[in-house]
Amino acid sequence: LARQRGDRRMELEALMAKATIHAAPTAARDPAEGLALAEAALVLARALGDEAAEAKVQWQLMLLNQFLGRTHEALVSGEQSLALARKLNLREQLAFTLNDLYMHYRGQGNLARARAAMDEARALWTELGNLPMLADNLSGLSSLHLYDAEYTQAIEVSREALRLSQSIGNLWGQSYSRFFIGPAYVTLGEFGQAIACMQECIQLGEQAGFMVPQ
């Protein structure tokens, strides 16, 4: 419809929305299709001089390149999204970008930088009152405790994420809160608890359409 009307801004919004659908880890995930859409959106955003849209598209490109195993390209896009979000004071976009960029810092072994990104994102989610993303952040934080061999802290943070997700009826968040702590329980020698948490993660993920646990 946007193309029929020659409405380039409407077309940009549609491209970004479709790219988001294909970037999310659901049954609709299609990184290759999403990447093509996001790259088209990036060209259009730059042609329109829309830096706010570019900040969002660069975040999408980070996610899509990550799923395609293109870690360098993903990091570059994430950093560009972060710079634009800070420049324009786009607080929600800043929170989304930081909340996913931490995984690349973690992958580099830079846990301090990853934790700083998550701490900043968590403060923003609290400020914005976004409880689903606050729970998501806490679940991600549990992975940093796990990677830093802080197994008890990983479990405690995951429990906080689970309580918050349960309080708002968020099955996706409940599944994700269980995602990282199986290995923590294994390391502590609590094998039964580890199996129970991993099974719960899978079952809740199936109900929520969250594909990663599968």
Short mmCIF file of N, CA, C and O in Angstrom, two decimals, residues 91 95 99 118-135 137-138 160 164:
data_model
loop_
_atom_site.label_atom_id
_atom_site.label_comp_id
_atom_site.label_asym_id
_atom_site.label_seq_id
_atom_site.Cartn_x
_atom_site.Cartn_y
_atom_site.Cartn_z
N ARG A 91 15.60 6.61 24.41
CA ARG A 91 15.83 5.80 25.60
C ARG A 91 15.32 4.36 25.45
O ARG A 91 15.97 3.41 25.90
N ALA A 95 17.75 1.06 25.34
CA ALA A 95 17.57 -0.09 26.21
C ALA A 95 17.53 -1.39 25.40
O ALA A 95 18.17 -2.38 25.77
N ASN A 99 20.39 -4.24 25.66
CA ASN A 99 19.90 -5.52 26.17
C ASN A 99 20.32 -6.70 25.29
O ASN A 99 20.37 -7.84 25.76
N MET A 118 24.14 -4.37 30.55
CA MET A 118 22.91 -4.89 31.14
C MET A 118 22.44 -4.03 32.30
O MET A 118 21.22 -3.82 32.48
N ASP A 119 23.36 -3.51 33.08
CA ASP A 119 22.99 -2.63 34.20
C ASP A 119 22.32 -1.36 33.68
O ASP A 119 21.30 -0.91 34.23
N GLU A 120 22.89 -0.79 32.61
CA GLU A 120 22.30 0.43 32.04
C GLU A 120 20.93 0.14 31.44
O GLU A 120 19.98 0.91 31.63
N ALA A 121 20.82 -0.98 30.73
CA ALA A 121 19.53 -1.35 30.14
C ALA A 121 18.49 -1.58 31.23
O ALA A 121 17.34 -1.16 31.10
N ARG A 122 18.90 -2.25 32.32
CA ARG A 122 17.94 -2.55 33.40
C ARG A 122 17.42 -1.27 34.04
O ARG A 122 16.23 -1.15 34.35
N ALA A 123 18.29 -0.28 34.21
CA ALA A 123 17.85 1.01 34.76
C ALA A 123 16.84 1.68 33.83
O ALA A 123 15.85 2.28 34.28
N LEU A 124 17.06 1.54 32.53
CA LEU A 124 16.14 2.13 31.55
C LEU A 124 14.80 1.40 31.55
O LEU A 124 13.74 2.04 31.49
N TRP A 125 14.82 0.06 31.60
CA TRP A 125 13.55 -0.68 31.64
C TRP A 125 12.75 -0.33 32.89
O TRP A 125 11.52 -0.23 32.85
N THR A 126 13.46 -0.15 34.00
CA THR A 126 12.78 0.24 35.24
C THR A 126 12.15 1.62 35.09
O THR A 126 11.00 1.84 35.46
N GLU A 127 12.92 2.55 34.53
CA GLU A 127 12.43 3.91 34.29
C GLU A 127 11.22 3.91 33.36
O GLU A 127 10.24 4.64 33.59
N LEU A 128 11.26 3.08 32.32
CA LEU A 128 10.19 3.03 31.32
C LEU A 128 9.00 2.18 31.77
O LEU A 128 7.96 2.19 31.13
N GLY A 129 9.18 1.43 32.86
CA GLY A 129 8.10 0.59 33.37
C GLY A 129 7.80 -0.60 32.49
O GLY A 129 6.68 -1.12 32.47
N ASN A 130 8.80 -1.08 31.75
CA ASN A 130 8.62 -2.22 30.85
C ASN A 130 8.98 -3.50 31.60
O ASN A 130 10.15 -3.92 31.62
N LEU A 131 7.99 -4.12 32.21
CA LEU A 131 8.24 -5.29 33.06
C LEU A 131 8.67 -6.53 32.26
O LEU A 131 9.54 -7.27 32.72
N PRO A 132 8.09 -6.80 31.08
CA PRO A 132 8.57 -7.97 30.32
C PRO A 132 10.05 -7.86 29.98
O PRO A 132 10.80 -8.84 30.09
N MET A 133 10.50 -6.68 29.59
CA MET A 133 11.91 -6.53 29.23
C MET A 133 12.80 -6.45 30.47
O MET A 133 13.97 -6.84 30.42
N LEU A 134 12.26 -6.00 31.59
CA LEU A 134 13.03 -6.03 32.83
C LEU A 134 13.30 -7.47 33.22
O LEU A 134 14.43 -7.82 33.61
N ALA A 135 12.30 -8.32 33.08
CA ALA A 135 12.49 -9.75 33.37
C ALA A 135 13.48 -10.37 32.40
O ALA A 135 14.34 -11.17 32.79
N ASN A 137 15.92 -8.89 30.93
CA ASN A 137 17.23 -8.41 31.31
C ASN A 137 17.81 -9.22 32.47
O ASN A 137 18.98 -9.60 32.46
N LEU A 138 16.97 -9.50 33.46
CA LEU A 138 17.43 -10.28 34.61
C LEU A 138 17.84 -11.68 34.19
O LEU A 138 18.83 -12.23 34.70
N GLU A 160 14.42 -14.27 40.50
CA GLU A 160 13.80 -12.95 40.47
C GLU A 160 13.11 -12.73 39.12
O GLU A 160 11.99 -12.20 39.06
N LEU A 164 8.99 -12.23 38.56
CA LEU A 164 8.47 -11.08 37.83
C LEU A 164 7.64 -11.54 36.63
O LEU A 164 6.55 -11.03 36.38
#
